[in-house]
XYZ file of C-alpha atoms in Angstrom:
594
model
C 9.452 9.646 41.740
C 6.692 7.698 39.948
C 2.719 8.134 39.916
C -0.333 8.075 38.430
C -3.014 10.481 36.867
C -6.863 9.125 37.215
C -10.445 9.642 36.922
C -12.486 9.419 39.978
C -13.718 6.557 39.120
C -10.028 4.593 38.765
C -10.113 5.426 34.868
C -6.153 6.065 33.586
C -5.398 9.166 31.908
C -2.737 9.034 29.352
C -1.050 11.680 27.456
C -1.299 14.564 30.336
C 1.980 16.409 30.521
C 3.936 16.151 34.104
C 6.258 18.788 34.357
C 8.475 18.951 37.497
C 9.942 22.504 38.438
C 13.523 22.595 39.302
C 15.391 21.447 37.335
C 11.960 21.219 34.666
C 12.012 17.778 33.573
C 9.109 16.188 31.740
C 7.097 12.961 31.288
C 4.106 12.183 29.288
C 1.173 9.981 31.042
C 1.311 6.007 29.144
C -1.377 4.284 28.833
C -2.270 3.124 31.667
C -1.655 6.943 33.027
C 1.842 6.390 34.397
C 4.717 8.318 35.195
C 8.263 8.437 35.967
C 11.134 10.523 37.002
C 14.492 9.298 37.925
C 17.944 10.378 39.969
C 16.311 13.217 41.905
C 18.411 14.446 44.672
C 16.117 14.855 48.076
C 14.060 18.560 48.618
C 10.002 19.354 47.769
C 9.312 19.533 43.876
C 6.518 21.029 42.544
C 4.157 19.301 39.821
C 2.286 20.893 36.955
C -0.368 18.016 34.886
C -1.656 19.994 31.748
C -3.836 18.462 28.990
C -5.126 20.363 26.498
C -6.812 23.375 28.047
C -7.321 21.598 31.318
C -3.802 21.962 34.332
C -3.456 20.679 37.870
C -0.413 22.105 40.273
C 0.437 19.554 42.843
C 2.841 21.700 45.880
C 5.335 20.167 47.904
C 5.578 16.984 47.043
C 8.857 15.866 49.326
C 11.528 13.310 47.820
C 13.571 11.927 51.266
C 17.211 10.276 50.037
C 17.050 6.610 49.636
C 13.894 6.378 48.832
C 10.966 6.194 46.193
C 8.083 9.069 46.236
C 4.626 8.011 44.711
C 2.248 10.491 43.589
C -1.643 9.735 43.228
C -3.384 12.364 41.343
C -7.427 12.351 40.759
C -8.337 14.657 38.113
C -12.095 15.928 37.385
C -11.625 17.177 33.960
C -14.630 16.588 31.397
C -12.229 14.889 28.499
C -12.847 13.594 25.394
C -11.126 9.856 24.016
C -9.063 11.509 21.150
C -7.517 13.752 23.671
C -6.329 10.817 25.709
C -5.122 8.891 22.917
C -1.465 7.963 23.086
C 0.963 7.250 20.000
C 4.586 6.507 19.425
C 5.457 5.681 16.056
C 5.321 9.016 14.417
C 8.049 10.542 16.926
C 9.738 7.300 18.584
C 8.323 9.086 21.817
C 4.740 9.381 23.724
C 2.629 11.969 22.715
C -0.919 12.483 22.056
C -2.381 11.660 18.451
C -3.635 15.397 17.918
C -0.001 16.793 18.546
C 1.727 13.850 16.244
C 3.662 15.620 13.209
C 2.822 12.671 10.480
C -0.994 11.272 9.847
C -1.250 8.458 12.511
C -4.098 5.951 13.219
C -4.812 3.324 15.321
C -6.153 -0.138 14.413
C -9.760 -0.152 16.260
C -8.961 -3.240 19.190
C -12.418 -5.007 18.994
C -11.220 -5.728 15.328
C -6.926 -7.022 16.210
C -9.395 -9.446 18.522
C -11.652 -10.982 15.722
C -8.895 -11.440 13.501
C -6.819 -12.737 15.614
C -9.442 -16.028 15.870
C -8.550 -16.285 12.147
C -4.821 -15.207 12.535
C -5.078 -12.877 9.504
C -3.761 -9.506 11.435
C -3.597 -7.516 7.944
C -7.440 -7.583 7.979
C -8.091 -5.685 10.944
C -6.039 -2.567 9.035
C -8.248 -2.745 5.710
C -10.778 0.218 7.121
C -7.259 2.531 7.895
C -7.149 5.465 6.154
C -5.171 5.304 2.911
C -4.412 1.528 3.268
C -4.161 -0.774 0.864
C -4.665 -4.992 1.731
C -4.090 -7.099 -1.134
C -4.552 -11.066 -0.443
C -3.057 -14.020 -2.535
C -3.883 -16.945 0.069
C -4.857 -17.337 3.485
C -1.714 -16.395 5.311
C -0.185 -14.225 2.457
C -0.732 -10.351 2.203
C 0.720 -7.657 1.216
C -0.058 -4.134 2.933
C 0.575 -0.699 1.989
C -0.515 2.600 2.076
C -0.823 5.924 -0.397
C -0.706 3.757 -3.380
C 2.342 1.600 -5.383
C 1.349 -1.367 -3.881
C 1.721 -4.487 -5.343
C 1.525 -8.406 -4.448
C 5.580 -8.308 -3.421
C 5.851 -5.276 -1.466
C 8.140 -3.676 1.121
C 7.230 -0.130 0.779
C 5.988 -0.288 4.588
C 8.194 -1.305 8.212
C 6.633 -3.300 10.698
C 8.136 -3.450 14.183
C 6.842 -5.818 17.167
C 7.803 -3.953 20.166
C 10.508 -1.907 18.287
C 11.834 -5.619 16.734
C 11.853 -5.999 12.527
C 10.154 -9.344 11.981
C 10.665 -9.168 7.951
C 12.136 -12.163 6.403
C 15.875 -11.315 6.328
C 17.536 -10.011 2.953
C 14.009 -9.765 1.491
C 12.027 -6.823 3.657
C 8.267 -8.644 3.385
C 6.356 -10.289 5.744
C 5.640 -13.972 6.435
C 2.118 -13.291 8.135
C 1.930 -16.912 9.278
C 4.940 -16.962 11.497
C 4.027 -14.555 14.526
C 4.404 -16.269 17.748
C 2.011 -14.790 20.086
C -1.587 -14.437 20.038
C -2.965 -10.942 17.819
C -4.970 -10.523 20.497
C -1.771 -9.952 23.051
C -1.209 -6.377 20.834
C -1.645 -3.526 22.851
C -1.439 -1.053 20.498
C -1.321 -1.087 16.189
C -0.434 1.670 14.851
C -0.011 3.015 11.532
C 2.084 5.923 10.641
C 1.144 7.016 6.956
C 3.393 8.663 4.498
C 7.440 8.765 3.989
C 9.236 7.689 7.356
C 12.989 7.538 6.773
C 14.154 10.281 8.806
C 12.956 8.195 12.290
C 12.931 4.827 10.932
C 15.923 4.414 8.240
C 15.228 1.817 4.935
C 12.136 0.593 4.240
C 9.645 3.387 5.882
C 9.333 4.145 2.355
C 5.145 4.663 2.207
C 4.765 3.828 6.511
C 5.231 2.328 9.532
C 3.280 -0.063 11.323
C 4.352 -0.434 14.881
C 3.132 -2.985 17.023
C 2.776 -3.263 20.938
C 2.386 -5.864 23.075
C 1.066 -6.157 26.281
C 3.133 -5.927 29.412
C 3.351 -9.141 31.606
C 2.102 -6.904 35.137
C -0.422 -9.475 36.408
C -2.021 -12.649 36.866
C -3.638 -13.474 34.239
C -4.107 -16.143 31.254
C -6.115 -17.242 28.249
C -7.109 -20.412 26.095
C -8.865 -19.878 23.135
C -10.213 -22.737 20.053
C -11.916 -21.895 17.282
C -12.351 -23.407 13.215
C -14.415 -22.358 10.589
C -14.363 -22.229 6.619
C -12.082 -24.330 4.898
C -11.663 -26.739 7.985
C -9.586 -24.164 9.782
C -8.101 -25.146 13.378
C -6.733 -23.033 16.039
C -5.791 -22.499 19.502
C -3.855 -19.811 21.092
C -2.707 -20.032 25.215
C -1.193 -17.156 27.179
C -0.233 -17.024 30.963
C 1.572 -14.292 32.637
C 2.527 -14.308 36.207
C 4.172 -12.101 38.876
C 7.091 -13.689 40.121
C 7.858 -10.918 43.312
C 10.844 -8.313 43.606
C 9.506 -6.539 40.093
C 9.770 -10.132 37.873
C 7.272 -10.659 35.379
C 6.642 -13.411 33.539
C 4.334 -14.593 30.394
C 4.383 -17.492 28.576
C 2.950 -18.111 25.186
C 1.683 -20.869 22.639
C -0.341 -22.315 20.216
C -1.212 -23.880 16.591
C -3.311 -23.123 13.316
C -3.742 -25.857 10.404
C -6.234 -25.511 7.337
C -6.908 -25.935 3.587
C -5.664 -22.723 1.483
C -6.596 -21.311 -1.691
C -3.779 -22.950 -3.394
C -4.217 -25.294 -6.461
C -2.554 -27.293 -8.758
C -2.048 -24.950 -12.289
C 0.298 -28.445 -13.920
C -2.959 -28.917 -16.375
C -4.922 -25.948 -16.440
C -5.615 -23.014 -14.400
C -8.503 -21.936 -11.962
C -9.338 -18.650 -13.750
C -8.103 -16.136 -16.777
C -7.117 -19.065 -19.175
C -4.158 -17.738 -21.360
C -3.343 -14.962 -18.975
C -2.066 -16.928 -15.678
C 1.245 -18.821 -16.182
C 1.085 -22.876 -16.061
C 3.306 -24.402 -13.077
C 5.685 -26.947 -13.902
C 5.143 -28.762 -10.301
C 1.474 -29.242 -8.345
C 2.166 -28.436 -4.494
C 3.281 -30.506 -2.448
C 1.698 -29.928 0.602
C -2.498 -28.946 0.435
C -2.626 -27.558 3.917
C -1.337 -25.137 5.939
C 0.391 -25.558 9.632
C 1.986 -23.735 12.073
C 3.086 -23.806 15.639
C 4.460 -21.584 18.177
C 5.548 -20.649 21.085
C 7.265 -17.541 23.256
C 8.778 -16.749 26.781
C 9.089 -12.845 28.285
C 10.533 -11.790 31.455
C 10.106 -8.415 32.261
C 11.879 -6.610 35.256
C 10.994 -2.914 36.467
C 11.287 -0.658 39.470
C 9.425 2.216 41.010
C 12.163 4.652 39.458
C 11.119 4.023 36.150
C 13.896 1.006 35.211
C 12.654 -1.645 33.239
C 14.115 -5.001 31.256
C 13.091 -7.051 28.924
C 14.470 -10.271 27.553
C 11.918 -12.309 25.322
C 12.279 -14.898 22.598
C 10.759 -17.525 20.400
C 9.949 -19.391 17.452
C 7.658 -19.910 14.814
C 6.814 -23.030 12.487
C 5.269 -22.776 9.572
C 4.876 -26.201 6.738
C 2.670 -25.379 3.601
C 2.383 -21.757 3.204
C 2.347 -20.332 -0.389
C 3.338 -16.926 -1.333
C 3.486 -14.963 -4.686
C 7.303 -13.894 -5.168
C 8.977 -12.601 -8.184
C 9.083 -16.162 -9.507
C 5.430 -17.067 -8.830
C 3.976 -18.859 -6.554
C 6.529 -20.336 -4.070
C 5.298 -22.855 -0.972
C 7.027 -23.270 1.737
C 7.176 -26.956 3.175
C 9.151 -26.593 6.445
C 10.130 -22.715 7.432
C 11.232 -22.374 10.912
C 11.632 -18.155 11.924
C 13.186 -17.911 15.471
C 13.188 -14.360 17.445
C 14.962 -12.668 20.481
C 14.958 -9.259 21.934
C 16.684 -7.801 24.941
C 15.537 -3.893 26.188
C 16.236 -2.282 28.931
C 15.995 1.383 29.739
C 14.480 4.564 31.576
C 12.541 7.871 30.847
C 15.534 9.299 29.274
C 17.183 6.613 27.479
C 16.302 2.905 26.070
C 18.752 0.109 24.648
C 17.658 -2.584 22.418
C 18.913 -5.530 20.449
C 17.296 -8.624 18.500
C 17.426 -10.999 16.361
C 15.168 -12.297 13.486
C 16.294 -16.119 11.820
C 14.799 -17.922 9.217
C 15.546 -21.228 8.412
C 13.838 -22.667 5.550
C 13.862 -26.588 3.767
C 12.739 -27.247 0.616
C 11.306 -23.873 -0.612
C 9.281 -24.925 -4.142
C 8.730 -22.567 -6.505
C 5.810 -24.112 -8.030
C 7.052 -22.819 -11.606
C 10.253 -24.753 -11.615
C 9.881 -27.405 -9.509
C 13.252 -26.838 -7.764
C 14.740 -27.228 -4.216
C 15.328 -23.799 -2.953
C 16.713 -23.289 1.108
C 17.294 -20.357 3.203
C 19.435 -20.314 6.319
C 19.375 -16.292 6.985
C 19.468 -13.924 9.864
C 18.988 -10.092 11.161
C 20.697 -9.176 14.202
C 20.426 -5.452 15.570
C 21.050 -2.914 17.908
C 19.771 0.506 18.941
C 20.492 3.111 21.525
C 18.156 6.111 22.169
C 17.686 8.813 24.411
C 15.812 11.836 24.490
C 15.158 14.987 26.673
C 13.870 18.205 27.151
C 15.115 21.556 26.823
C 13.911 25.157 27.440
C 11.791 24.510 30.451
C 9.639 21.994 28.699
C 9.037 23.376 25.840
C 11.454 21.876 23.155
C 12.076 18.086 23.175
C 15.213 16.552 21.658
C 15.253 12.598 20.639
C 18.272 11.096 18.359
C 19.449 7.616 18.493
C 21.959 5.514 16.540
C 21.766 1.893 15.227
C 23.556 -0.802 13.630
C 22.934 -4.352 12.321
C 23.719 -7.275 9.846
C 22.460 -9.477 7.968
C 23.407 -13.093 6.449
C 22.358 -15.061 3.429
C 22.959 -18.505 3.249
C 21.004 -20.856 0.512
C 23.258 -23.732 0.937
C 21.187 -27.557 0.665
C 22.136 -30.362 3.083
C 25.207 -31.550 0.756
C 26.635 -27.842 1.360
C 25.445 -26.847 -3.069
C 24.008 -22.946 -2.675
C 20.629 -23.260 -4.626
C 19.780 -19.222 -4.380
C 23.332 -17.638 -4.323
C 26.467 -18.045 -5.835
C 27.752 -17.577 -2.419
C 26.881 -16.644 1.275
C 26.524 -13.298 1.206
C 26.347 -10.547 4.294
C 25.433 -6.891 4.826
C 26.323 -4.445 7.522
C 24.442 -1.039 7.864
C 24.470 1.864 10.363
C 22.157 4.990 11.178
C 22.437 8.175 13.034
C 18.715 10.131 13.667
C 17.840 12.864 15.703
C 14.513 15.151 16.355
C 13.709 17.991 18.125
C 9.972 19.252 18.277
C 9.584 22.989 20.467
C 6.246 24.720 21.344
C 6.661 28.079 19.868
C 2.866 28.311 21.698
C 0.252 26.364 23.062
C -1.002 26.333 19.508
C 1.717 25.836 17.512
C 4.726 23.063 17.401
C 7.574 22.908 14.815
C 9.105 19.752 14.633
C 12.965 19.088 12.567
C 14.095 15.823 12.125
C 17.037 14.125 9.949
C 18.599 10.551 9.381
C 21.576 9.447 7.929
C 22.040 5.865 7.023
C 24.815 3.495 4.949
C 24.995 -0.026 3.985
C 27.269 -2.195 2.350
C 24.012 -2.629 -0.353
C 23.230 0.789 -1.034
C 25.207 4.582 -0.988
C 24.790 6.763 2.262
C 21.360 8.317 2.091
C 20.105 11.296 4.091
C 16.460 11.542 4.988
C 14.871 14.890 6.460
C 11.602 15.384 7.803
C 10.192 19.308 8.921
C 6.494 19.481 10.223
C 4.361 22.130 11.597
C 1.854 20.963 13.760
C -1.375 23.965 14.658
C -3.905 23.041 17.031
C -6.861 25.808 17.127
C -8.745 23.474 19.365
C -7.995 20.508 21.137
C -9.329 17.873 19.340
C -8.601 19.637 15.776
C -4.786 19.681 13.954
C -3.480 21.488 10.786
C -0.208 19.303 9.780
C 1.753 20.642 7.062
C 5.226 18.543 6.748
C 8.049 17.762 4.028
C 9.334 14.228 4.481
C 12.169 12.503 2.483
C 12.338 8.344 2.224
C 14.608 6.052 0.477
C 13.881 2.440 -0.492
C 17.307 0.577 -1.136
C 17.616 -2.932 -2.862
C 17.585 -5.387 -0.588
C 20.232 -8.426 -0.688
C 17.785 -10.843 -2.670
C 17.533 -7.981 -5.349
C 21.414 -8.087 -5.389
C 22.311 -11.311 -4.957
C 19.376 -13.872 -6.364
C 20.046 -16.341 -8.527
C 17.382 -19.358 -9.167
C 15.363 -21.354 -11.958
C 13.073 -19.686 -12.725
C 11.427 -22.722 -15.281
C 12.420 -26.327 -16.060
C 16.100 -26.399 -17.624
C 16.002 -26.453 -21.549
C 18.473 -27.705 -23.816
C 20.080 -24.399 -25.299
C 22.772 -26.394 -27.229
C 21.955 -25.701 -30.356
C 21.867 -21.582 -30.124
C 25.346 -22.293 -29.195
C 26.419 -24.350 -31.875
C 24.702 -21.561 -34.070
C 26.676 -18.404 -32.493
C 29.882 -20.680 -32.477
C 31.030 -18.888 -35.930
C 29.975 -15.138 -34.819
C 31.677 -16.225 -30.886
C 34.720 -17.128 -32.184
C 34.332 -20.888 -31.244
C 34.062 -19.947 -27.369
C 30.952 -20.671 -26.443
C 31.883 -18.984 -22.966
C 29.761 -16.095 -23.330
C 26.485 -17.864 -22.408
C 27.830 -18.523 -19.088
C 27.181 -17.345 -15.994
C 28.034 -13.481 -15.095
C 28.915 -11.438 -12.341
C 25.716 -10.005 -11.061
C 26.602 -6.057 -10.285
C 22.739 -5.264 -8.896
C 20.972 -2.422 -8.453
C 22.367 0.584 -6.904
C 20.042 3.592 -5.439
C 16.573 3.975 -4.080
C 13.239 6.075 -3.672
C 12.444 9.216 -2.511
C 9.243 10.500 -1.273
C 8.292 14.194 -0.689
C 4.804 14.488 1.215
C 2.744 17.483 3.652
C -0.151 17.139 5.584
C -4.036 19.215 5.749
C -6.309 18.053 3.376
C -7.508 15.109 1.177
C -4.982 12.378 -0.229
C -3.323 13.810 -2.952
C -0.029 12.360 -4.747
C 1.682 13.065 -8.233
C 4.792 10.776 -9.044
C 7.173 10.750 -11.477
C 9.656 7.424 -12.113
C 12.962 7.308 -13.780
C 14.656 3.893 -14.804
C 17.258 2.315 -16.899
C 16.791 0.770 -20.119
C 15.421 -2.466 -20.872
C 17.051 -5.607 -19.934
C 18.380 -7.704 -23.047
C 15.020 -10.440 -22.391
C 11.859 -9.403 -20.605
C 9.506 -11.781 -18.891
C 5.844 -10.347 -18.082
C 4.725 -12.463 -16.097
C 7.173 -11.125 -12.951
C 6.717 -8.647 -10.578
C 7.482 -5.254 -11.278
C 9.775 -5.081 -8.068
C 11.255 -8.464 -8.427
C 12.049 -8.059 -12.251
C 15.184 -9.770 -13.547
C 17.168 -10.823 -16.558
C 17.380 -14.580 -17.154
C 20.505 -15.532 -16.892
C 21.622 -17.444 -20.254
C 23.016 -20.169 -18.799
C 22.260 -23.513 -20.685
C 21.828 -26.124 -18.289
C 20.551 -24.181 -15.673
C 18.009 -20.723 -16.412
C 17.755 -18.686 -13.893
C 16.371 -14.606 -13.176
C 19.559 -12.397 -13.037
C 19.444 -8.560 -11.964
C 19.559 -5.748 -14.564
C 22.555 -4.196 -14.133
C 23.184 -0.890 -12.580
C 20.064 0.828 -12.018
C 18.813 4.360 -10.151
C 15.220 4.282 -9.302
C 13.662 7.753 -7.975
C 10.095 8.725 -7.083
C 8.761 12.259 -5.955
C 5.379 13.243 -5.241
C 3.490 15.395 -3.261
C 0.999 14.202 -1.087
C -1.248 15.691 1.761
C -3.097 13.964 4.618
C -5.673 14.868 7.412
């Protein structure tokens, strides 16, 4: 059985509750005020549509063997938008945003569309609440929220249609390699506060979960536009139905432009005796990208869909801040895939994220750096409902890998001793229940292990109190991890010019015992642990945090990243950052949100 819920005047209406009686299953309107139920044996079924304080009973609505029943329903009722407003990413499941157990908002559309002219999508979340948008250059930003953000950060998943798009073994983004237009999203949403117990590593401060828009019609778009610094782009998109339930969209297009980047070899642009000098200029003084997509999409009247996508992204010229400095990349490639397919009641999905990267300079060495890495996952979840309705239970379990490779064209690894891979696997579950039509409790906890970090258990309990419809009291515990990612473990680069170191070792020959052998190179153990979060809802932004961290490494350098921080490694012909050694890094904190 599928239908829809409407206005008079043709007007979706998402988020209304469709409860079917015998044997009480229920669906939650989408966005375009859809609904499905599956395998129902023949008979008449009676339909209750409830939203907020307004209900609709639909009798006798007959199901004959064989064959799909649709259901039209026009409802009257005087609504307001926020009661209609449908989110996923705070409980991997529709709902509306008033009933969501975690602050949850939704990037305004008219602003994903003037941003995407520019292709700067962090932009159009700067006016979310509790956000933080820090720019270095024209394609490179780094977004967080609720504070502890910094210009190398991975406090904060993103997910295109339930894909990671984070540069393997690193966690950040590469803002200049999406390959469809920002204008194609659908929904943006961002989840505030600790997410681990849906979402697993890296939902340390948030999530921001992307949508795209479903290939169901005819349509297309070409779009040009430059400006400031003598900016160039074009984005295309066609989608087409192909008959029998086959979708199809197609998408392409192209940016180039100056950056802010210059040349620091002589002096430096600003804060003389404070910014570090480079030992290279860049060698590329514009940015350029190019991409391109393909999505088929497959889906019946029962509620069956399928997905199979993919893609790739080019990007020449970029420049990023990293733990060594500036770094530009000359020729990045990032290829994509993703295959879902699912129902109602259950949903299976696998992708893959590449990057594969040429002659990465960090501009304070000068040296040839490459990247040939992956992220391949999969994910199975289902969810229903229990006690007539009223209790909902999702859970889910995942598992993925991911490769490092830094190997040059002659085979030589220029980041890594060695290739280096990591598995990981998750278990999560949920259940929310409507102990009235007031007042929801929701339970959730995730347990997750990798090959880079201990298991780590992550628990989330909310209540949710509505004393009016368009007014929720949230008060909720949640528990996040942040565990090192690969480059923390494994990195090993220049980090400046070599130097000649010769003649510290000719001085520490007598106190060495003539070896000499102890300024080699090491094994690098890497950090062990993660971050915690604690955090409740009601009120203003509030957050108290206390750090714990091991001792200082045997040679600082100040002019890294906090996050990226490393030892140089001592060796004389080659100096490059090497990982403190064995280190637990907590944070707790309370913090409340409204």
């Amino acid at each position: 059985m599928s239908g829809t819920i409407a206005r008079p005047d043709g007007t979706p209406v998402a988020g209304v509750a469709v409860l079917l009686s015998e044997p009480d299953l229920l669906a939650i309107s989408d966005r375009d005020g859809e609904f499905f139920f599956s395998d129902l044996g023949p008979g008449p079924y009676r339909l209750m549509f409830t939203l907020g304080p307004h209900s609709e009973v639909v009798d006798d609505v007959a199901v004959v063997a064989g064959q799909d029943r649709e259901v039209e329903v026009v409802v009257e009722w005087p609504l307001n938008v926020a009661e209609t407003v449908i989110v996923e990413g705070a409980s991997r499941r529709p709902e509306r945003i008033v009933e969501a157990p975690a602050a949850v908002s939704l990037a305004d559309a008219v602003e994903v569309e003037l941003q995407a002219v520019a292709g700067q999508l962090p932009r159009a979340l700067v006016r979310a609440p509790g956000a933080e948008v820090v720019q270095a250059d024209v394609y490179d930003f780094s977004f967080n929220t609720r504070g502890f953000n910094d210009m190398v950060n991975r406090r904060v998943l993103m997910t295109i249609d339930g894909r990671d798009p984070s540069l393997p073994g690193v966690g950040t983004q590469e803002w200049a390699s999406f390959s469809f237009p920002f204008d194609d999203i659908e929904a943006l949403e961002i989840v505030r506060g600790a997410g681990s117990a849906l979402y697993g590593r890296g939902a340390y401060n948030g999530v921001v979960s992307m949508t795209t828009r479903q290939p169901r019609s005819n349509t297309g778009m070409v779009r040009m536009g430059g400006g400031e610094l003598s900016t160039f782009r074009t984005d295309g998109l066609i989608s087409r139905d192909l008959g029998d339930g086959w979708f199809l969209k197609l998408t392409a297009g192209g940016s180039g432009g100056d950056d802010f980047t210059v040349s620091r070899t002589d002096s430096v642009e600003y804060a003389p005796g404070q910014l570090p000098m480079d030992a290279v200029a860049p060698p590329l003084d514009r940015v350029k990208s190019l991409y391109g997509g393909v999505r088929l999409d497959r889906t019946t009247s029962g509620g069956h869909s399928m997905t199979i996508e993919g893609g790739a992204a080019s990007v020449e010229g970029a420049t990023t801040m990293t733990g060594l400095g500036r770094v530009q990349q000359t020729d990045s490639l990032r290829p994509w895939g993703r295959f879902n397919m699912g129902t109602e009641r259950w949903n299976l999905m696998a992708f893959y994220t590449g990057q594969d990267s040429n002659d990465i300079v960090p501009l304070s060495s000068g040296a040839r750096l490459f990247w040939n890495t992956y992220n391949i996952a999969t994910e199975l979840q289902g969810n229903t409902t229990v006690a007539g309705g009223r209790g909902r239970l999702v859970g889910g379990v995942s598992a993925g890998r991911e490769r490092l490779d830094s190997a040059d064209r002659d085979g030589v690894q220029t980041q890594l001793a060695q290739p280096q891979t990591a598995s990981r696997v998750g278990v999560f579950g949920q259940i929310d229940y409507d102990f009235s039509r007031q007042l929801k409790g929701v339970a959730t906890v995730r347990w997750d292990y990798s090959t880079v970090f201990d298991p780590r258990i992550s628990p989330r309990v909310a209540l949710v109190y509505s004393p009016h419809p368009l007014h929720t009291l949230r008060a909720s515990f949640n528990e996040a991890f942040l565990g090192p990612s690969m480059v923390q473990q494994f990195l090993l680069v220049p980090a400046a010019s070599p130097i000649d170191l010769s003649g510290i070792e000719e001085a520490l020959q007598p106190v060495l015992g003539g070896g000499g052998g102890a300024l080699g190179p090491r094994q690098n153990p890497g950090p062990r642990g993660g971050q915690r979060e604690s955090g409740g809802g009601a009120g203003p932004d509030l957050r108290v945090g206390l750090s714990r961290g091991p001792g200082t490494p045997l040679v600082r350098e100040s002019d890294l990243l906090p996050e990226s921080a490393q030892r140089l490694h001592d060796q004389p012909t080659s100096p490059g950052w090497h990982q403190p050694g064995a280190a637990e890094s907590r944070l707790r904190g309370l913090c409340a949100a409204r």
